[in-house]
PDB file of C-alpha atoms in Angstrom:
ATOM      1  CA  UNK A1476       3.934  -6.996   3.001  1.00 98.00           C
ATOM      2  CA  UNK A1477       2.654 -10.467   3.775  1.00 98.00           C
ATOM      3  CA  UNK A1478       3.596 -13.538   2.299  1.00 98.00           C
ATOM      4  CA  UNK A1479       1.396 -16.223   3.830  1.00 98.00           C
ATOM      5  CA  UNK A1480       2.126 -19.784   3.116  1.00 98.00           C
ATOM      6  CA  UNK A1481      -0.770 -20.808   5.251  1.00 97.00           C
ATOM      7  CA  UNK A1482      -3.220 -19.235   3.198  1.00 98.00           C
ATOM      8  CA  UNK A1483      -1.133 -18.894  -0.090  1.00 98.00           C
ATOM      9  CA  UNK A1484      -1.259 -15.179  -0.657  1.00 99.00           C
ATOM     10  CA  UNK A1485       0.952 -12.574  -0.906  1.00 99.00           C
ATOM     11  CA  UNK A1486       0.032  -8.841  -0.256  1.00 99.00           C
ATOM     12  CA  UNK A1487       2.284  -6.243  -1.938  1.00 99.00           C
ATOM     13  CA  UNK A1488       1.833  -3.010   0.435  1.00 98.00           C
ATOM     14  CA  UNK A1489       1.646   0.244  -1.631  1.00 97.00           C
ATOM     15  CA  UNK A1490       1.618   3.834   0.299  1.00 93.00           C
ATOM     16  CA  UNK A1491      -1.367   5.827   1.358  1.00 93.00           C
ATOM     17  CA  UNK A1492      -3.956   2.922   0.127  1.00 95.00           C
ATOM     18  CA  UNK A1493      -5.262   1.711   3.563  1.00 94.00           C
ATOM     19  CA  UNK A1494      -2.401  -0.903   3.371  1.00 95.00           C
ATOM     20  CA  UNK A1495      -1.617  -0.920   7.068  1.00 95.00           C
ATOM     21  CA  UNK A1496      -5.451  -1.425   7.987  1.00 95.00           C
ATOM     22  CA  UNK A1497      -5.566  -4.420   5.436  1.00 97.00           C
ATOM     23  CA  UNK A1498      -2.122  -5.642   6.762  1.00 97.00           C
ATOM     24  CA  UNK A1499      -3.529  -5.799  10.378  1.00 97.00           C
ATOM     25  CA  UNK A1500      -6.599  -7.619   8.983  1.00 97.00           C
ATOM     26  CA  UNK A1501      -4.627 -10.224   7.039  1.00 98.00           C
ATOM     27  CA  UNK A1502      -2.152 -10.619   9.874  1.00 98.00           C
ATOM     28  CA  UNK A1503      -4.793 -12.117  12.260  1.00 97.00           C
ATOM     29  CA  UNK A1504      -4.838 -15.174  10.040  1.00 98.00           C
ATOM     30  CA  UNK A1505      -1.017 -15.633   9.600  1.00 98.00           C
ATOM     31  CA  UNK A1506       0.683 -18.920  10.611  1.00 97.00           C
ATOM     32  CA  UNK A1507       4.053 -19.422  12.094  1.00 98.00           C
ATOM     33  CA  UNK A1508       5.929 -19.681   8.882  1.00 98.00           C
ATOM     34  CA  UNK A1509       4.414 -16.648   7.127  1.00 98.00           C
ATOM     35  CA  UNK A1510       6.495 -13.732   6.533  1.00 98.00           C
ATOM     36  CA  UNK A1511       4.990 -10.534   8.239  1.00 98.00           C
ATOM     37  CA  UNK A1512       6.940  -7.182   7.890  1.00 98.00           C
ATOM     38  CA  UNK A1513       7.303  -4.452  10.485  1.00 97.00           C
ATOM     39  CA  UNK A1514       5.015  -1.448  10.847  1.00 96.00           C
ATOM     40  CA  UNK A1515       5.282   1.662  13.198  1.00 94.00           C
ATOM     41  CA  UNK A1516       5.135   1.077  16.709  1.00 96.00           C
ATOM     42  CA  UNK A1517       1.733   2.586  17.067  1.00 94.00           C
ATOM     43  CA  UNK A1518       0.396   0.616  14.413  1.00 95.00           C
ATOM     44  CA  UNK A1519       1.980  -2.524  16.022  1.00 97.00           C
ATOM     45  CA  UNK A1520       0.050  -1.605  19.324  1.00 96.00           C
ATOM     46  CA  UNK A1521      -3.160  -1.641  17.098  1.00 94.00           C
ATOM     47  CA  UNK A1522      -2.190  -4.979  15.460  1.00 96.00           C
ATOM     48  CA  UNK A1523      -1.605  -6.421  18.854  1.00 96.00           C
ATOM     49  CA  UNK A1524      -5.200  -5.229  20.101  1.00 95.00           C
ATOM     50  CA  UNK A1525      -6.721  -6.726  17.072  1.00 94.00           C
ATOM     51  CA  UNK A1526      -5.238 -10.201  17.862  1.00 96.00           C
ATOM     52  CA  UNK A1527      -2.687  -9.969  14.804  1.00 97.00           C
ATOM     53  CA  UNK A1528       0.514 -11.525  14.290  1.00 97.00           C
ATOM     54  CA  UNK A1529       3.357  -9.254  14.602  1.00 97.00           C
ATOM     55  CA  UNK A1530       6.572  -9.027  12.446  1.00 98.00           C
ATOM     56  CA  UNK A1531       8.203 -12.407  11.920  1.00 98.00           C
ATOM     57  CA  UNK A1532      10.239 -14.234   9.502  1.00 97.00           C
ATOM     58  CA  UNK A1533      11.338 -10.921   8.110  1.00 96.00           C
ATOM     59  CA  UNK A1534      14.983 -11.634   8.527  1.00 95.00           C
ATOM     60  CA  UNK A1535      15.349 -13.178   5.026  1.00 94.00           C
ATOM     61  CA  UNK A1536      17.897 -12.903   2.372  1.00 91.00           C
ATOM     62  CA  UNK A1537      17.471 -10.407   0.994  1.00 93.00           C
ATOM     63  CA  UNK A1538      15.618  -8.778   3.653  1.00 93.00           C
ATOM     64  CA  UNK A1539      12.017  -7.985   3.910  1.00 96.00           C
ATOM     65  CA  UNK A1540      10.207  -4.812   4.725  1.00 96.00           C
ATOM     66  CA  UNK A1541       6.924  -3.178   4.561  1.00 96.00           C
ATOM     67  CA  UNK A1542       6.668  -1.602   1.064  1.00 96.00           C
ATOM     68  CA  UNK A1543       8.748  -4.133  -0.893  1.00 96.00           C
ATOM     69  CA  UNK A1544       8.361  -4.771  -4.344  1.00 97.00           C
ATOM     70  CA  UNK A1545       7.415  -7.954  -6.315  1.00 98.00           C
ATOM     71  CA  UNK A1546      10.983  -8.624  -7.693  1.00 97.00           C
ATOM     72  CA  UNK A1547      12.165  -8.798  -4.166  1.00 97.00           C
ATOM     73  CA  UNK A1548       9.109 -10.782  -2.909  1.00 98.00           C
ATOM     74  CA  UNK A1549      10.054 -13.413  -5.650  1.00 98.00           C
ATOM     75  CA  UNK A1550      13.634 -13.603  -4.429  1.00 97.00           C
ATOM     76  CA  UNK A1551      12.353 -14.381  -0.889  1.00 97.00           C
ATOM     77  CA  UNK A1552       9.576 -16.845  -1.362  1.00 98.00           C
ATOM     78  CA  UNK A1553      10.634 -18.142  -4.769  1.00 97.00           C
ATOM     79  CA  UNK A1554       9.023 -18.040  -8.392  1.00 98.00           C
ATOM     80  CA  UNK A1555       7.174 -21.150  -7.696  1.00 98.00           C
ATOM     81  CA  UNK A1556       5.415 -19.856  -4.880  1.00 98.00           C
ATOM     82  CA  UNK A1557       4.795 -16.417  -6.379  1.00 98.00           C
ATOM     83  CA  UNK A1558       3.155 -18.080  -9.177  1.00 98.00           C
ATOM     84  CA  UNK A1559       1.104 -20.380  -7.305  1.00 98.00           C
ATOM     85  CA  UNK A1560      -0.155 -17.952  -4.615  1.00 99.00           C
ATOM     86  CA  UNK A1561      -2.759 -15.316  -4.922  1.00 99.00           C
ATOM     87  CA  UNK A1562      -0.868 -12.047  -5.271  1.00 99.00           C
ATOM     88  CA  UNK A1563      -2.510  -8.412  -4.999  1.00 99.00           C
ATOM     89  CA  UNK A1564      -2.192  -4.916  -4.296  1.00 98.00           C
ATOM     90  CA  UNK A1565      -4.246  -1.591  -3.817  1.00 98.00           C
ATOM     91  CA  UNK A1566      -3.856   1.428  -5.991  1.00 98.00           C
ATOM     92  CA  UNK A1567      -5.598   4.929  -5.446  1.00 97.00           C
ATOM     93  CA  UNK A1568      -6.208   8.043  -7.499  1.00 98.00           C
ATOM     94  CA  UNK A1569      -2.619   9.699  -7.379  1.00 97.00           C
ATOM     95  CA  UNK A1570      -4.163  13.142  -6.943  1.00 97.00           C
ATOM     96  CA  UNK A1571      -5.792  11.948  -3.718  1.00 97.00           C
ATOM     97  CA  UNK A1572      -2.491  10.051  -2.831  1.00 96.00           C
ATOM     98  CA  UNK A1573      -0.572  12.879  -2.729  1.00 97.00           C
ATOM     99  CA  UNK A1574      -3.158  14.886  -1.018  1.00 96.00           C
ATOM    100  CA  UNK A1575      -3.386  12.257   1.595  1.00 94.00           C
ATOM    101  CA  UNK A1576       0.383  12.211   1.972  1.00 95.00           C
ATOM    102  CA  UNK A1577       0.587  15.852   2.527  1.00 95.00           C
ATOM    103  CA  UNK A1578      -2.172  16.075   5.132  1.00 94.00           C
ATOM    104  CA  UNK A1579      -0.490  13.062   6.968  1.00 92.00           C
ATOM    105  CA  UNK A1580       3.027  15.000   6.925  1.00 94.00           C
ATOM    106  CA  UNK A1581       1.495  18.348   7.856  1.00 93.00           C
ATOM    107  CA  UNK A1582       0.222  16.738  11.169  1.00 91.00           C
ATOM    108  CA  UNK A1583       3.957  17.024  12.196  1.00 93.00           C
ATOM    109  CA  UNK A1584       5.037  20.237  14.255  1.00 93.00           C
ATOM    110  CA  UNK A1585       8.245  20.666  12.259  1.00 95.00           C
ATOM    111  CA  UNK A1586       6.505  20.302   8.951  1.00 94.00           C
ATOM    112  CA  UNK A1587       6.243  23.774   7.074  1.00 94.00           C
ATOM    113  CA  UNK A1588       5.866  23.099   3.321  1.00 95.00           C
ATOM    114  CA  UNK A1589       2.738  24.424   1.646  1.00 96.00           C
ATOM    115  CA  UNK A1590       1.009  22.171  -0.604  1.00 97.00           C
ATOM    116  CA  UNK A1591       2.582  23.853  -3.709  1.00 97.00           C
ATOM    117  CA  UNK A1592       6.003  23.194  -2.074  1.00 97.00           C
ATOM    118  CA  UNK A1593       5.100  19.533  -1.392  1.00 97.00           C
ATOM    119  CA  UNK A1594       4.251  18.715  -4.987  1.00 97.00           C
ATOM    120  CA  UNK A1595       7.221  20.382  -6.170  1.00 97.00           C
ATOM    121  CA  UNK A1596       9.711  18.356  -4.041  1.00 95.00           C
ATOM    122  CA  UNK A1597      10.928  15.663  -6.369  1.00 93.00           C
ATOM    123  CA  UNK A1598      12.052  13.335  -3.475  1.00 92.00           C
ATOM    124  CA  UNK A1599       8.520  13.104  -2.239  1.00 91.00           C
ATOM    125  CA  UNK A1600       6.919  12.716  -5.374  1.00 93.00           C
ATOM    126  CA  UNK A1601       9.254  10.062  -6.383  1.00 92.00           C
ATOM    127  CA  UNK A1602       8.485   8.114  -3.056  1.00 91.00           C
ATOM    128  CA  UNK A1603       4.831   8.203  -3.782  1.00 92.00           C
ATOM    129  CA  UNK A1604       5.333   7.267  -7.352  1.00 91.00           C
ATOM    130  CA  UNK A1605       7.136   3.878  -6.152  1.00 92.00           C
ATOM    131  CA  UNK A1606       3.436   2.655  -5.936  1.00 94.00           C
ATOM    132  CA  UNK A1607       3.087   1.480  -9.427  1.00 94.00           C
ATOM    133  CA  UNK A1608       6.600  -0.049  -9.528  1.00 95.00           C
ATOM    134  CA  UNK A1609       6.056  -2.218  -6.658  1.00 97.00           C
ATOM    135  CA  UNK A1610       3.358  -4.514  -8.407  1.00 98.00           C
ATOM    136  CA  UNK A1611       5.103  -4.407 -11.753  1.00 97.00           C
ATOM    137  CA  UNK A1612       8.350  -6.131 -13.297  1.00 96.00           C
ATOM    138  CA  UNK A1613       9.729  -4.297 -16.433  1.00 93.00           C
ATOM    139  CA  UNK A1614       6.749  -2.169 -16.497  1.00 92.00           C
ATOM    140  CA  UNK A1615       4.039  -5.042 -16.568  1.00 95.00           C
ATOM    141  CA  UNK A1616       1.467  -5.628 -13.923  1.00 97.00           C
ATOM    142  CA  UNK A1617       2.701  -9.091 -12.244  1.00 98.00           C
ATOM    143  CA  UNK A1618       0.266  -9.483  -9.357  1.00 98.00           C
ATOM    144  CA  UNK A1619      -3.108 -11.352 -10.069  1.00 99.00           C
ATOM    145  CA  UNK A1620      -5.254  -8.192  -8.966  1.00 98.00           C
ATOM    146  CA  UNK A1621      -4.712  -4.538  -8.260  1.00 98.00           C
ATOM    147  CA  UNK A1622      -7.733  -3.427  -6.329  1.00 98.00           C
ATOM    148  CA  UNK A1623      -8.975   0.207  -6.391  1.00 97.00           C
ATOM    149  CA  UNK A1624      -8.927   2.024  -2.810  1.00 97.00           C
ATOM    150  CA  UNK A1625     -11.951   3.681  -3.993  1.00 96.00           C
ATOM    151  CA  UNK A1626     -13.722   0.340  -4.013  1.00 96.00           C
ATOM    152  CA  UNK A1627     -12.071  -1.001  -0.731  1.00 95.00           C
ATOM    153  CA  UNK A1628     -15.099  -2.664   0.753  1.00 95.00           C
ATOM    154  CA  UNK A1629     -15.644  -4.474  -2.241  1.00 96.00           C
ATOM    155  CA  UNK A1630     -11.894  -5.397  -2.571  1.00 97.00           C
ATOM    156  CA  UNK A1631     -11.895  -6.633   0.993  1.00 97.00           C
ATOM    157  CA  UNK A1632     -15.020  -8.790   0.367  1.00 97.00           C
ATOM    158  CA  UNK A1633     -13.414 -10.248  -2.805  1.00 98.00           C
ATOM    159  CA  UNK A1634     -10.060 -10.929  -0.854  1.00 98.00           C
ATOM    160  CA  UNK A1635     -12.101 -12.524   1.825  1.00 98.00           C
ATOM    161  CA  UNK A1636     -13.900 -14.902  -0.567  1.00 98.00           C
ATOM    162  CA  UNK A1637     -10.812 -15.880  -2.426  1.00 98.00           C
ATOM    163  CA  UNK A1638      -8.686 -16.765   0.715  1.00 98.00           C
ATOM    164  CA  UNK A1639     -11.744 -18.029   2.703  1.00 97.00           C
ATOM    165  CA  UNK A1640     -10.801 -15.999   5.899  1.00 97.00           C
ATOM    166  CA  UNK A1641     -13.050 -13.352   7.524  1.00 96.00           C
ATOM    167  CA  UNK A1642     -11.510  -9.830   7.270  1.00 96.00           C
ATOM    168  CA  UNK A1643     -12.494  -6.786   9.290  1.00 90.00           C
ATOM    169  CA  UNK A1644     -10.359  -3.704   8.749  1.00 86.00           C
ATOM    170  CA  UNK A1645      -9.158  -1.535  11.802  1.00 75.00           C
ATOM    171  CA  UNK A1646      -9.218   2.200  11.111  1.00 67.00           C
ATOM    172  CA  UNK A1647      -5.335   2.473  11.270  1.00 59.00           C
ATOM    173  CA  UNK A1648      -3.749   6.120  10.275  1.00 58.00           C
ATOM    174  CA  UNK A1649      -7.209   7.770   9.787  1.00 55.00           C
ATOM    175  CA  UNK A1650      -7.146  11.217   8.401  1.00 55.00           C
ATOM    176  CA  UNK A1651      -9.537  13.899   8.013  1.00 55.00           C
ATOM    177  CA  UNK A1652      -9.363  16.964   5.932  1.00 61.00           C
ATOM    178  CA  UNK A1653     -10.720  18.782   2.897  1.00 72.00           C
ATOM    179  CA  UNK A1654     -11.487  17.048  -0.484  1.00 90.00           C
ATOM    180  CA  UNK A1655      -8.142  16.487  -2.262  1.00 94.00           C
ATOM    181  CA  UNK A1656      -9.155  18.936  -4.805  1.00 95.00           C
ATOM    182  CA  UNK A1657      -9.327  21.746  -2.491  1.00 94.00           C
ATOM    183  CA  UNK A1658      -5.630  21.685  -1.679  1.00 96.00           C
ATOM    184  CA  UNK A1659      -4.647  22.187  -5.427  1.00 97.00           C
ATOM    185  CA  UNK A1660      -3.639  25.413  -6.759  1.00 97.00           C
ATOM    186  CA  UNK A1661      -2.314  26.686 -10.053  1.00 97.00           C
ATOM    187  CA  UNK A1662       0.152  24.274 -11.971  1.00 97.00           C
ATOM    188  CA  UNK A1663      -0.281  21.814  -9.014  1.00 98.00           C
ATOM    189  CA  UNK A1664      -2.433  19.057 -10.728  1.00 98.00           C
ATOM    190  CA  UNK A1665      -0.231  19.312 -13.792  1.00 98.00           C
ATOM    191  CA  UNK A1666       2.975  18.199 -11.931  1.00 97.00           C
ATOM    192  CA  UNK A1667       1.057  15.228 -10.449  1.00 97.00           C
ATOM    193  CA  UNK A1668      -0.500  14.384 -13.735  1.00 97.00           C
ATOM    194  CA  UNK A1669       2.966  14.329 -15.330  1.00 96.00           C
ATOM    195  CA  UNK A1670       4.536  12.095 -12.788  1.00 95.00           C
ATOM    196  CA  UNK A1671       1.642   9.780 -12.617  1.00 96.00           C
ATOM    197  CA  UNK A1672       0.765   9.633 -16.152  1.00 96.00           C
ATOM    198  CA  UNK A1673       0.841   5.785 -16.479  1.00 95.00           C
ATOM    199  CA  UNK A1674      -1.488   5.120 -13.299  1.00 96.00           C
ATOM    200  CA  UNK A1675      -3.902   7.771 -14.238  1.00 97.00           C
ATOM    201  CA  UNK A1676      -3.926   6.384 -18.092  1.00 96.00           C
ATOM    202  CA  UNK A1677      -4.221   2.549 -17.142  1.00 95.00           C
ATOM    203  CA  UNK A1678      -6.824   2.975 -13.995  1.00 96.00           C
ATOM    204  CA  UNK A1679      -8.944   5.855 -15.931  1.00 96.00           C
ATOM    205  CA  UNK A1680      -8.306   7.949 -12.796  1.00 97.00           C
ATOM    206  CA  UNK A1681      -9.050  12.066 -13.512  1.00 96.00           C
ATOM    207  CA  UNK A1682      -8.705  15.040 -11.137  1.00 95.00           C
TER     208      UNK A1682
END
């Protein structure tokens, strides 16, 4: 998450949506009073190499962290700033989000789950399903824009124009693998569709 008083914006960072890359790009323009939350040590190295501002002013009350939602951000910066700043997040096809998360986890030597087991692990699905809650309050979208991951270049251009800052995304956490549909077996898509029904319905995503 970044709350920039210098450029009057709040970036709500969702999972598996190029959030780290966008956060690094935005952090290059942060001022000394802006709230910038921590990312992994590896990504902090990328941020430093890109000339971005590292974690700062995150010892707030309540505390600030990477994937914090709108309610907590409002508690940190105040309702007046929230209403006045440009607030935004990025969403992605849930079928792709789950596949991306699985591929990322499968890179770890200790990870042994099949994709079928992965989608049937409630804790993992719940964590990924938190995305849609981060930019909502009481079930209602409260950020000014929810961009689509699938249209990321256009999203970056729009953010750049709105904020009046140049944005060049680094390729953090790049993954490769088959098309997400290739990972899905019998019943897998139904589980994801049920868990992410609201996002699928509101954004028109399909398998």
